[in-house]
């Protein structure tokens, strides 16, 4: 199997100490040392040049530069302004970065981008909202403009700790805001609040069976009447299912909604994602919108996706069908199949509900999982599996170790997703089997719940990032957006550097925090996971030209301002896909977002703090 870079090389790059040049970049006006011959290119003038910048390349051979040239969809050269100016021709587009920090495009290792795009136009986002008063103001305004038959949805990306003036809205407050318009409010995958109008819309009443959705709790009052609170115990299936029962956009509006969501991610510097499917996303039936956008060349985001099971008890049947019909890597540089997961079998799935006891999968979970893992290994399919707790990861590894004795899994680049409570023995087992770890800042949205249940010592190592890297396990960072956490990558980068949750409490301890360069590497040069390390992740000649010009210098802003960073200019495939502030005139136009009452049309997406 093709393996262009070794695990050792990948990990060495990920944990390499950030030297003075890497951390600080180039002083204004200084020239970088270009590779010999970088500007002496016989292939003709560049199509695009970005100059007068402080470029952090993530290329160990040339960590910093002032400028780069693009030819077509690839970086052609990286170096000083003088060297790159030599590649300009009459038709070259030249962008003066005005001394701004430039980085490779961010690559989110774990998302639900496709699902997020289908619903973006329908969602009122509390992401970044700084007070309960403001959140309630937004909710009232959206209720007033939402037409009959539609819902107001607030679905994740926020934390009660970000509302110092009262925490989450209560059921009484939601019902008072809207007696007639349905409201569905989801806090990560711990609970949902439905006002009385939403309960009526779905048909949840005192006679509604508790087990209708196959998992979860309908909270009832003393008379048996549902209160509107739905709890993810013993599983979160009730939250998936009731949200799925709400109104949906028409297909044409889903196409436009997906384009606007990709633009929102571009605005935050994200150019690439690994999509982990989700409930009610069966491949290929439910991937028509994103497939059409790729076919019509309207993608501004590279998406590698994994197949996610939908039919408990029939997982082996589904994976047999997928492995017979499709090949990992199939697709193109914008949309391709990565492998299987993040759910491989339903029975071994746990949930990140930190205010409740750890979910313990049933005794038969390993027997369910083994034939699926064996099939994937025999077919050469990479896979990833959701496992929050060390105990769940260990049970997966019991299965992988049995399969590995017959069919090697250590070349598949398989991935543990999450792993907040990994222990040293488990980390060593992952390393021995050639596994990778995908980490996200999910804990930052449940900081009080985790600290109250497990304490600050456990939070300090949740997850034990540096211990994992020291064991030789490749690590990449992401968000797990957009229901569990916000899609804003800078919240994750802030957590990696400062250790603090969304509300400001300390979680990750100093022994596990990363310096800014290390944290950024986990967000950029992480394409090893998808076998694309020779295609993207660095500003390096020959790689796909994805980069962003930041709104402020990531390496210089105070810690508390990291989460407020955005991209003033984003390139994907050598094309400008987003521009704001001085670069706003360069931004390509998008069709209007429909419906016109969409919350995004009135509030936008992520809510940044006032300047």
Coordinates of C-alpha atoms in Angstrom, one line a residue:
X1 CA 0.0 0.0 0.0
X2 CA 1.3 3.4 -0.9
X3 CA 2.8 5.1 2.1
X4 CA 4.7 8.2 0.9
X5 CA 5.6 9.5 4.4
X6 CA 6.4 7.4 7.5
X7 CA 4.6 7.7 10.8
X8 CA 7.9 8.6 12.3
X9 CA 8.4 11.5 9.9
X10 CA 4.9 12.7 10.5
X11 CA 5.2 12.7 14.2
X12 CA 8.7 14.2 14.1
X13 CA 7.2 17.2 12.2
X14 CA 4.2 17.5 14.5
X15 CA 6.3 17.7 17.7
X16 CA 9.3 19.6 16.4
X17 CA 10.1 22.5 18.6
X18 CA 9.2 25.9 17.1
X19 CA 12.4 27.8 16.6
X20 CA 12.6 31.6 16.6
X21 CA 11.9 31.8 12.9
X22 CA 8.9 29.5 13.1
X23 CA 7.4 31.2 16.1
X24 CA 8.0 34.8 15.2
X25 CA 8.1 34.8 11.4
X26 CA 10.1 37.3 9.5
X27 CA 10.5 40.9 10.6
X28 CA 8.9 43.3 8.3
X29 CA 11.1 44.0 5.3
X30 CA 13.4 41.0 5.7
X31 CA 13.9 38.5 2.9
X32 CA 13.5 34.7 3.5
X33 CA 16.0 32.2 2.2
X34 CA 14.3 30.6 -0.8
X35 CA 15.1 27.2 -1.9
X36 CA 17.8 27.1 -4.6
X37 CA 16.2 27.8 -7.9
X38 CA 12.8 28.5 -6.4
X39 CA 12.3 31.6 -8.6
X40 CA 14.1 30.3 -11.6
X41 CA 11.0 28.5 -13.0
X42 CA 10.8 27.8 -16.7
X43 CA 7.1 27.1 -16.8
X44 CA 6.1 30.7 -17.4
X45 CA 4.7 33.5 -15.2
X46 CA 2.6 32.8 -12.1
X47 CA -1.2 33.2 -12.1
X48 CA -1.2 34.7 -8.6
X49 CA 1.4 36.2 -6.3
X50 CA 0.9 37.1 -2.6
X51 CA 3.7 39.3 -1.4
X52 CA 4.6 41.6 1.5
X53 CA 3.5 39.0 4.0
X54 CA 4.7 37.1 7.0
X55 CA 4.2 33.6 5.7
X56 CA 4.3 30.6 8.1
X57 CA 4.7 27.8 5.6
X58 CA 4.7 24.7 7.9
X59 CA 7.4 23.4 5.6
X60 CA 10.4 22.4 7.8
X61 CA 12.8 23.0 4.8
X62 CA 11.6 26.7 4.6
X63 CA 9.5 27.6 7.7
X64 CA 9.1 31.3 6.8
X65 CA 8.8 33.5 3.8
X66 CA 7.6 36.9 2.6
X67 CA 5.8 35.8 -0.6
X68 CA 4.6 32.9 -2.7
X69 CA 3.5 32.3 -6.2
X70 CA 0.7 30.2 -7.5
X71 CA 0.5 28.6 -11.0
X72 CA -2.9 27.1 -11.7
X73 CA -4.0 25.4 -8.5
X74 CA -0.5 24.7 -7.0
X75 CA 2.1 26.7 -5.1
X76 CA 4.8 27.3 -7.7
X77 CA 7.5 29.0 -5.5
X78 CA 8.0 30.4 -2.0
X79 CA 10.6 33.0 -1.0
X80 CA 11.3 36.7 -0.6
X81 CA 9.4 39.5 -2.3
X82 CA 12.3 40.0 -4.7
X83 CA 12.5 36.3 -5.7
X84 CA 8.7 35.9 -6.2
X85 CA 8.3 39.2 -8.1
X86 CA 10.6 37.7 -10.7
X87 CA 7.8 35.2 -11.5
X88 CA 5.2 37.9 -12.3
X89 CA 4.0 38.4 -15.8
X90 CA 1.5 40.6 -17.6
X91 CA -1.5 38.4 -16.5
X92 CA -0.3 37.7 -12.9
X93 CA -2.7 38.8 -10.2
X94 CA -0.7 40.4 -7.4
X95 CA -2.0 40.6 -3.8
X96 CA -0.2 42.9 -1.3
X97 CA -0.8 41.3 2.1
X98 CA 0.3 44.5 3.8
X99 CA 2.5 42.7 6.3
X100 CA -0.2 40.3 7.5
X101 CA 0.4 36.8 8.8
X102 CA -0.3 34.1 6.2
X103 CA -0.8 30.5 7.0
X104 CA -1.8 27.3 5.2
X105 CA -5.5 26.7 5.0
X106 CA -6.9 25.0 8.2
X107 CA -7.9 21.4 7.9
X108 CA -10.5 20.3 10.4
X109 CA -10.0 16.6 11.2
X110 CA -13.5 15.8 12.4
X111 CA -16.6 17.6 11.2
X112 CA -20.1 17.2 10.1
X113 CA -19.8 19.8 7.3
X114 CA -22.1 18.2 4.8
X115 CA -25.0 18.0 7.3
X116 CA -24.2 21.4 8.6
X117 CA -24.5 22.9 5.1
X118 CA -27.9 21.3 4.5
X119 CA -29.3 23.0 7.6
X120 CA -27.2 26.2 7.9
X121 CA -29.9 28.5 6.6
X122 CA -32.3 27.2 9.2
X123 CA -30.2 27.6 12.3
X124 CA -29.9 30.4 14.8
X125 CA -26.4 30.2 16.1
X126 CA -25.5 31.1 19.7
X127 CA -21.8 30.4 18.9
X128 CA -19.8 33.3 20.4
X129 CA -22.8 35.1 21.9
X130 CA -21.5 36.7 25.1
X131 CA -24.6 36.9 27.3
X132 CA -27.9 35.3 27.9
X133 CA -29.6 38.7 27.4
X134 CA -28.3 38.9 23.9
X135 CA -29.2 35.3 23.1
X136 CA -32.8 35.8 24.3
X137 CA -33.0 39.0 22.2
X138 CA -31.9 37.1 19.1
X139 CA -34.4 34.3 19.9
X140 CA -37.3 36.7 20.3
X141 CA -36.4 38.5 17.0
X142 CA -36.2 35.2 15.1
X143 CA -39.5 34.0 16.5
X144 CA -41.1 37.2 15.3
X145 CA -39.9 36.7 11.7
X146 CA -40.3 32.9 11.4
X147 CA -43.4 32.0 9.4
X148 CA -46.1 29.5 10.4
X149 CA -45.0 25.9 9.8
X150 CA -41.3 26.5 10.4
X151 CA -39.2 26.1 13.5
X152 CA -36.6 28.2 15.3
X153 CA -33.6 25.9 15.8
X154 CA -30.6 26.6 18.0
X155 CA -28.5 23.5 17.6
X156 CA -25.2 23.4 19.4
X157 CA -21.9 25.3 19.2
X158 CA -22.6 27.1 22.6
X159 CA -22.0 26.5 26.2
X160 CA -23.9 27.7 29.4
X161 CA -20.6 28.9 30.7
X162 CA -20.5 31.6 27.9
X163 CA -23.6 33.2 29.5
X164 CA -22.4 34.7 32.8
X165 CA -25.7 36.4 33.3
X166 CA -27.8 33.3 33.8
X167 CA -26.7 30.2 31.9
X168 CA -28.9 28.4 29.4
X169 CA -32.4 29.7 28.7
X170 CA -35.0 27.6 30.6
X171 CA -38.0 25.9 29.3
X172 CA -40.2 28.5 30.9
X173 CA -38.3 31.3 29.2
X174 CA -38.5 29.5 25.9
X175 CA -42.3 28.9 26.2
X176 CA -42.8 32.6 27.2
X177 CA -40.9 33.8 24.1
X178 CA -42.9 31.7 21.7
X179 CA -46.3 30.1 22.5
X180 CA -47.0 29.3 18.9
X181 CA -43.7 29.0 16.9
X182 CA -41.8 25.7 17.6
X183 CA -38.4 26.2 19.2
X184 CA -35.8 23.4 19.3
X185 CA -32.7 24.1 21.4
X186 CA -29.9 21.5 21.5
X187 CA -27.0 21.8 24.0
X188 CA -24.3 19.6 22.6
X189 CA -25.7 16.0 22.8
X190 CA -26.6 16.2 26.4
X191 CA -30.2 17.5 26.2
X192 CA -32.7 19.4 24.1
X193 CA -35.4 21.8 25.1
X194 CA -38.6 21.9 23.0
X195 CA -41.2 24.5 23.7
X196 CA -44.9 23.4 23.8
X197 CA -45.4 24.4 20.2
X198 CA -42.5 22.1 19.1
X199 CA -44.0 19.2 21.2
X200 CA -47.3 19.7 19.4
X201 CA -45.6 19.8 16.0
X202 CA -43.8 16.4 16.5
X203 CA -46.8 14.9 18.4
X204 CA -45.0 14.2 21.7
X205 CA -47.8 14.1 24.3
X206 CA -48.6 12.1 27.4
X207 CA -49.4 9.1 25.3
X208 CA -46.2 9.2 23.3
X209 CA -44.1 6.0 23.9
X210 CA -40.9 6.6 25.7
X211 CA -39.0 4.2 23.4
X212 CA -40.2 5.6 20.1
X213 CA -36.8 7.0 19.2
X214 CA -34.8 4.0 20.4
X215 CA -32.8 5.7 23.1
X216 CA -33.1 8.7 25.3
X217 CA -35.4 10.1 28.0
X218 CA -38.6 12.2 27.6
X219 CA -38.9 14.1 30.9
X220 CA -42.4 14.2 32.2
X221 CA -44.2 16.0 35.0
X222 CA -46.1 14.3 37.8
X223 CA -49.1 13.8 35.6
X224 CA -47.1 12.2 32.8
X225 CA -47.2 15.2 30.5
X226 CA -43.9 15.8 28.6
X227 CA -42.2 19.0 29.9
X228 CA -40.2 19.6 26.7
X229 CA -36.8 18.4 28.1
X230 CA -35.2 15.5 26.2
X231 CA -32.1 13.9 27.8
X232 CA -29.4 11.8 26.2
X233 CA -29.7 8.9 28.6
X234 CA -29.0 6.2 28.0
X235 CA -28.2 7.5 24.5
X236 CA -28.5 10.6 22.3
X237 CA -30.7 9.0 19.6
X238 CA -33.7 10.9 20.8
X239 CA -31.9 14.2 20.1
X240 CA -30.9 13.1 16.6
X241 CA -34.3 11.9 15.8
X242 CA -36.5 14.7 17.0
X243 CA -34.3 17.3 15.3
X244 CA -34.6 15.2 12.1
X245 CA -38.4 15.4 12.3
X246 CA -38.4 19.2 11.8
X247 CA -39.0 21.0 8.5
X248 CA -36.3 20.9 5.9
X249 CA -35.1 23.2 3.1
X250 CA -36.0 22.5 -0.5
X251 CA -33.2 21.0 -2.5
X252 CA -32.3 24.3 -4.3
X253 CA -32.2 26.1 -1.0
X254 CA -30.0 23.3 0.4
X255 CA -27.5 23.9 -2.4
X256 CA -27.3 27.5 -1.6
X257 CA -27.2 26.9 2.1
X258 CA -24.3 24.6 1.7
X259 CA -22.4 27.2 -0.3
X260 CA -22.9 29.8 2.3
X261 CA -21.8 27.4 5.0
X262 CA -18.6 26.7 3.1
X263 CA -18.1 30.4 2.8
X264 CA -18.5 30.9 6.5
X265 CA -15.9 28.3 7.1
X266 CA -13.6 30.0 4.6
X267 CA -14.1 33.2 6.5
X268 CA -12.6 31.4 9.5
X269 CA -9.6 30.1 7.5
X270 CA -10.9 26.6 7.0
X271 CA -10.2 25.1 3.5
X272 CA -10.4 21.4 4.2
X273 CA -12.4 19.0 6.4
X274 CA -12.8 15.3 7.1
X275 CA -16.5 14.7 7.4
X276 CA -17.7 12.0 9.7
X277 CA -21.3 11.5 8.5
X278 CA -23.9 11.4 11.2
X279 CA -27.4 10.3 11.9
X280 CA -29.7 10.2 8.9
X281 CA -26.8 10.5 6.4
X282 CA -26.7 7.2 4.5
X283 CA -24.2 7.1 1.7
X284 CA -24.7 7.6 -1.2
X285 CA -28.5 8.3 -0.9
X286 CA -28.2 11.4 1.3
X287 CA -25.2 13.0 -0.4
X288 CA -26.9 14.3 -3.5
X289 CA -26.5 18.0 -2.7
X290 CA -22.7 17.9 -2.0
X291 CA -22.2 15.6 -5.0
X292 CA -24.0 18.1 -7.2
X293 CA -22.0 21.0 -5.9
X294 CA -18.8 19.2 -6.6
X295 CA -20.0 18.2 -10.1
X296 CA -20.8 21.8 -10.9
X297 CA -17.4 23.0 -9.5
X298 CA -19.0 25.1 -6.8
X299 CA -17.1 23.7 -3.8
X300 CA -14.9 26.1 -1.9
X301 CA -14.0 23.4 0.7
X302 CA -12.2 20.1 0.3
X303 CA -14.2 17.4 2.0
X304 CA -13.0 13.8 2.7
X305 CA -15.9 11.8 4.0
X306 CA -16.5 8.5 5.8
X307 CA -19.5 6.2 5.6
X308 CA -21.6 6.2 8.8
X309 CA -23.9 3.3 9.6
X310 CA -27.6 4.0 10.0
X311 CA -29.2 0.5 10.7
X312 CA -28.3 -1.0 14.0
X313 CA -27.8 -4.7 13.7
X314 CA -27.1 -4.5 10.0
X315 CA -23.8 -2.8 10.1
X316 CA -21.9 -5.7 8.5
X317 CA -24.4 -5.8 5.6
X318 CA -23.9 -2.0 5.0
X319 CA -20.1 -2.2 5.1
X320 CA -20.1 -5.2 2.8
X321 CA -22.1 -3.2 0.3
X322 CA -19.9 -0.2 0.6
X323 CA -16.6 -2.1 0.3
X324 CA -17.9 -3.9 -2.7
X325 CA -19.1 -0.8 -4.5
X326 CA -16.6 1.9 -3.5
X327 CA -12.9 2.5 -3.1
X328 CA -11.2 4.7 -0.5
X329 CA -9.6 7.7 -2.2
X330 CA -12.3 7.6 -4.9
X331 CA -13.3 11.1 -6.0
X332 CA -11.2 14.2 -6.6
X333 CA -9.3 16.8 -4.6
X334 CA -12.5 18.4 -3.5
X335 CA -14.7 15.5 -2.6
X336 CA -13.5 12.0 -1.9
X337 CA -14.3 8.9 0.1
X338 CA -11.9 8.5 3.0
X339 CA -13.1 5.3 4.6
X340 CA -15.5 4.0 7.3
X341 CA -16.8 5.6 10.5
X342 CA -17.1 7.4 12.8
X343 CA -19.8 4.9 13.8
X344 CA -18.8 1.4 12.9
X345 CA -21.4 -0.4 15.0
X346 CA -24.1 1.2 17.2
X347 CA -23.6 -1.1 20.2
X348 CA -20.1 0.0 21.1
X349 CA -20.8 3.8 20.7
X350 CA -20.5 6.0 23.8
X351 CA -21.5 9.6 24.2
X352 CA -19.8 12.7 25.5
X353 CA -22.3 13.6 28.1
X354 CA -20.0 14.6 31.0
X355 CA -22.7 15.5 33.4
X356 CA -23.9 11.9 33.5
X357 CA -22.0 8.7 34.3
X358 CA -19.9 7.1 31.6
X359 CA -21.9 5.1 29.1
X360 CA -20.9 1.4 29.2
X361 CA -21.5 -0.5 26.0
X362 CA -23.2 -3.9 26.3
X363 CA -21.2 -7.2 26.6
X364 CA -21.9 -8.2 23.0
X365 CA -20.4 -5.0 21.6
X366 CA -17.1 -6.6 20.7
X367 CA -18.8 -9.5 18.9
X368 CA -20.7 -7.0 16.9
X369 CA -17.6 -5.0 16.0
X370 CA -15.2 -7.7 15.1
X371 CA -16.7 -8.8 11.8
X372 CA -16.9 -5.2 10.6
X373 CA -13.3 -4.4 11.5
X374 CA -12.1 -7.7 9.9
X375 CA -14.0 -6.9 6.7
X376 CA -12.5 -3.4 6.6
X377 CA -9.0 -4.7 7.2
X378 CA -9.3 -7.4 4.5
X379 CA -10.6 -4.8 2.0
X380 CA -7.9 -2.2 2.9
X381 CA -10.4 0.3 4.1
X382 CA -9.2 3.0 6.6
X383 CA -11.6 3.5 9.5
X384 CA -12.2 5.7 12.4
X385 CA -14.3 5.1 15.5
X386 CA -15.9 7.4 18.1
X387 CA -14.8 6.7 21.6
X388 CA -14.9 9.3 24.4
X389 CA -13.6 7.2 27.3
X390 CA -10.4 5.2 27.7
X391 CA -12.6 2.2 28.6
X392 CA -14.4 2.3 25.3
X393 CA -11.1 2.8 23.3
X394 CA -9.6 -0.3 25.1
X395 CA -12.6 -2.4 24.1
X396 CA -12.1 -1.4 20.5
X397 CA -8.4 -2.3 20.7
X398 CA -9.2 -5.7 22.0
X399 CA -11.0 -6.3 18.7
X400 CA -8.3 -4.7 16.6
X401 CA -5.6 -6.8 18.2
X402 CA -7.5 -10.0 17.5
X403 CA -8.0 -9.0 13.8
X404 CA -4.4 -7.8 13.5
X405 CA -3.1 -11.3 14.2
X406 CA -4.8 -12.4 11.0
X407 CA -5.0 -9.3 8.9
X408 CA -2.6 -6.4 9.5
X409 CA -4.3 -3.1 10.5
X410 CA -1.1 -1.1 11.1
X411 CA -1.0 0.3 7.6
X412 CA -4.6 1.5 7.4
X413 CA -4.0 4.8 9.3
X414 CA -7.1 4.1 11.4
X415 CA -8.2 6.8 13.8
X416 CA -9.5 7.0 17.4
X417 CA -11.9 9.9 17.5
X418 CA -11.9 12.0 20.7
X419 CA -10.3 9.9 23.5
X420 CA -10.5 12.5 26.2
X421 CA -9.6 10.1 29.0
X422 CA -6.9 8.0 27.4
X423 CA -4.4 6.2 29.8
X424 CA -0.8 5.5 29.1
X425 CA -1.3 1.7 28.5
X426 CA -4.0 2.5 25.9
X427 CA -1.9 5.0 24.2
X428 CA 0.9 2.4 23.8
X429 CA -1.6 -0.1 22.4
X430 CA -2.7 2.5 19.8
X431 CA 0.9 3.1 18.8
X432 CA 1.6 -0.6 18.5
X433 CA -1.2 -1.0 16.0
X434 CA -0.3 2.0 13.9
X435 CA -3.3 4.1 15.0
X436 CA -3.9 7.9 15.0
X437 CA -5.7 10.2 17.3
X438 CA -8.1 12.9 16.3
X439 CA -8.7 15.4 19.1
X440 CA -11.3 18.2 19.4
X441 CA -12.2 20.8 22.0
X442 CA -15.6 19.2 22.9
X443 CA -14.7 19.4 26.6
X444 CA -14.5 23.2 26.3
X445 CA -18.3 23.3 25.8
X446 CA -19.0 21.2 29.0
X447 CA -16.3 22.6 31.3
X448 CA -18.4 22.8 34.4
X449 CA -19.8 19.3 33.9
X450 CA -16.4 17.7 33.4
X451 CA -14.8 19.5 36.2
X452 CA -17.6 18.8 38.6
X453 CA -17.7 15.0 37.8
X454 CA -14.0 14.2 37.2
X455 CA -12.1 17.1 38.8
X456 CA -9.3 19.4 37.6
X457 CA -6.6 16.7 37.7
X458 CA -8.5 14.6 35.1
X459 CA -9.3 17.7 33.0
X460 CA -5.6 18.6 33.0
X461 CA -4.9 15.5 30.9
X462 CA -8.1 15.4 28.8
X463 CA -6.8 14.5 26.4
X464 CA -3.1 13.7 27.1
X465 CA -1.9 15.3 23.9
X466 CA 1.8 15.4 24.5
X467 CA 1.9 11.9 26.0
X468 CA 0.2 10.7 22.7
X469 CA 2.7 12.5 20.5
X470 CA 5.7 11.2 22.6
X471 CA 4.4 7.7 21.9
X472 CA 4.7 8.2 18.2
X473 CA 1.0 8.4 17.5
X474 CA 0.0 11.0 14.8
X475 CA -2.4 13.6 16.2
X476 CA -4.6 16.0 14.3
X477 CA -7.0 18.6 15.7
X478 CA -10.5 19.7 14.9
X479 CA -13.9 20.7 16.2
X480 CA -16.5 18.0 15.9
X481 CA -18.8 20.8 14.8
X482 CA -21.6 21.9 14.5
X483 CA -23.9 20.4 17.1
X484 CA -21.4 19.2 19.7
X485 CA -19.2 22.3 19.4
X486 CA -18.8 25.4 17.4
X487 CA -17.3 25.2 13.9
X488 CA -14.9 28.1 14.7
X489 CA -11.4 26.5 14.6
X490 CA -9.9 29.4 16.6
X491 CA -11.8 28.2 19.7
X492 CA -9.9 24.9 19.5
X493 CA -6.6 26.6 18.9
X494 CA -7.2 28.8 21.9
X495 CA -8.0 25.8 24.0
X496 CA -4.8 24.0 22.8
X497 CA -2.7 27.0 23.7
X498 CA -4.4 28.3 26.9
X499 CA -6.1 25.2 28.2
X500 CA -9.3 27.2 28.9
X501 CA -12.9 26.4 28.1
X502 CA -15.4 28.6 26.3
X503 CA -16.4 30.1 29.7
X504 CA -12.8 30.7 30.7
X505 CA -12.2 27.9 33.3
X506 CA -8.9 26.1 33.1
X507 CA -9.2 22.6 31.7
X508 CA -6.1 21.4 29.9
X509 CA -3.0 21.5 32.1
X510 CA 0.3 23.1 31.3
X511 CA 2.0 19.8 30.7
X512 CA -0.4 19.1 27.8
X513 CA -0.8 22.5 26.3
X514 CA 0.9 23.3 23.0
X515 CA 2.8 26.3 21.9
X516 CA 1.2 28.2 19.1
X517 CA 3.3 26.7 16.4
X518 CA 2.6 23.1 17.5
X519 CA -1.1 23.9 17.8
X520 CA -1.2 25.3 14.3
X521 CA 0.6 22.3 12.9
X522 CA -2.1 20.0 14.3
X523 CA -4.6 22.2 12.3
X524 CA -2.7 22.4 9.0
X525 CA 0.0 19.8 8.3
X526 CA -2.2 16.9 9.3
X527 CA -3.2 15.4 6.0
X528 CA -1.4 12.2 6.9
X529 CA -4.7 11.0 8.2
X530 CA -6.3 11.0 4.7
X531 CA -3.1 10.1 2.8
X532 CA -2.9 13.6 1.3
X533 CA 0.3 14.8 2.9
X534 CA 1.8 15.1 -0.5
X535 CA -1.1 17.3 -1.6
X536 CA -1.9 19.8 1.1
X537 CA -1.2 21.2 4.5
X538 CA 1.9 23.4 3.8
X539 CA 2.7 26.4 1.7
X540 CA 5.3 24.5 -0.4
X541 CA 6.0 24.3 -4.1
X542 CA 3.9 21.6 -5.7
X543 CA 1.2 21.4 -3.1
X544 CA -2.4 22.5 -3.6
X545 CA -2.6 26.3 -3.2
X546 CA -4.8 26.7 0.0
X547 CA -3.9 29.5 2.3
X548 CA -5.3 32.4 4.3
X549 CA -4.3 35.9 5.2
X550 CA -5.2 36.4 8.8
X551 CA -7.1 39.3 10.3
X552 CA -4.4 39.6 12.9
X553 CA -1.1 37.9 13.8
X554 CA -1.8 34.6 15.4
X555 CA 1.7 34.5 16.9
X556 CA 1.5 38.0 18.4
X557 CA -2.1 38.6 19.7
X558 CA -2.8 38.1 23.4
X559 CA -4.1 34.7 24.4
X560 CA -7.7 35.9 24.8
X561 CA -7.8 37.3 21.3
X562 CA -6.9 34.0 19.5
X563 CA -10.6 33.0 19.4
X564 CA -11.5 36.3 17.6
X565 CA -9.2 35.6 14.6
X566 CA -10.7 35.3 11.1
X567 CA -9.3 35.2 7.6
X568 CA -9.3 38.4 5.6
X569 CA -8.5 36.5 2.4
X570 CA -8.8 32.8 1.8
X571 CA -7.4 30.9 -1.2
X572 CA -8.6 27.4 -2.2
X573 CA -7.1 25.7 -5.2
X574 CA -5.3 28.9 -6.1
X575 CA -8.7 30.8 -6.3
X576 CA -9.9 33.5 -4.0
X577 CA -13.0 32.1 -2.2
X578 CA -13.4 34.7 0.5
X579 CA -12.4 38.3 1.2
X580 CA -13.3 40.8 3.9
X581 CA -12.1 44.2 5.1
X582 CA -9.5 45.5 2.6
X583 CA -10.0 42.4 0.5
X584 CA -13.8 42.5 0.4
X585 CA -13.9 43.6 -3.2
X586 CA -12.1 40.4 -4.2
X587 CA -14.8 38.1 -2.7
X588 CA -16.8 36.2 -5.3
X589 CA -20.5 36.7 -5.1
X590 CA -22.9 34.1 -3.7
X591 CA -26.6 33.7 -4.6
X592 CA -28.9 35.1 -1.9
X593 CA -29.5 32.8 1.0
X594 CA -33.1 31.4 1.1
X595 CA -35.5 31.6 2.8
X596 CA -35.3 35.3 3.3
X597 CA -36.2 34.9 7.0
X598 CA -33.2 32.7 7.6
X599 CA -31.4 33.6 10.9
X600 CA -28.1 33.8 9.0
X601 CA -29.5 36.7 6.9
X602 CA -30.1 38.7 10.0
X603 CA -27.4 37.6 12.5
X604 CA -24.7 35.8 10.4
X605 CA -23.0 32.7 11.7
X606 CA -20.4 32.8 14.4
X607 CA -21.0 35.8 16.7
X608 CA -17.7 37.6 17.3
X609 CA -17.2 39.8 20.3
X610 CA -17.6 43.6 19.5
X611 CA -14.4 45.3 18.6

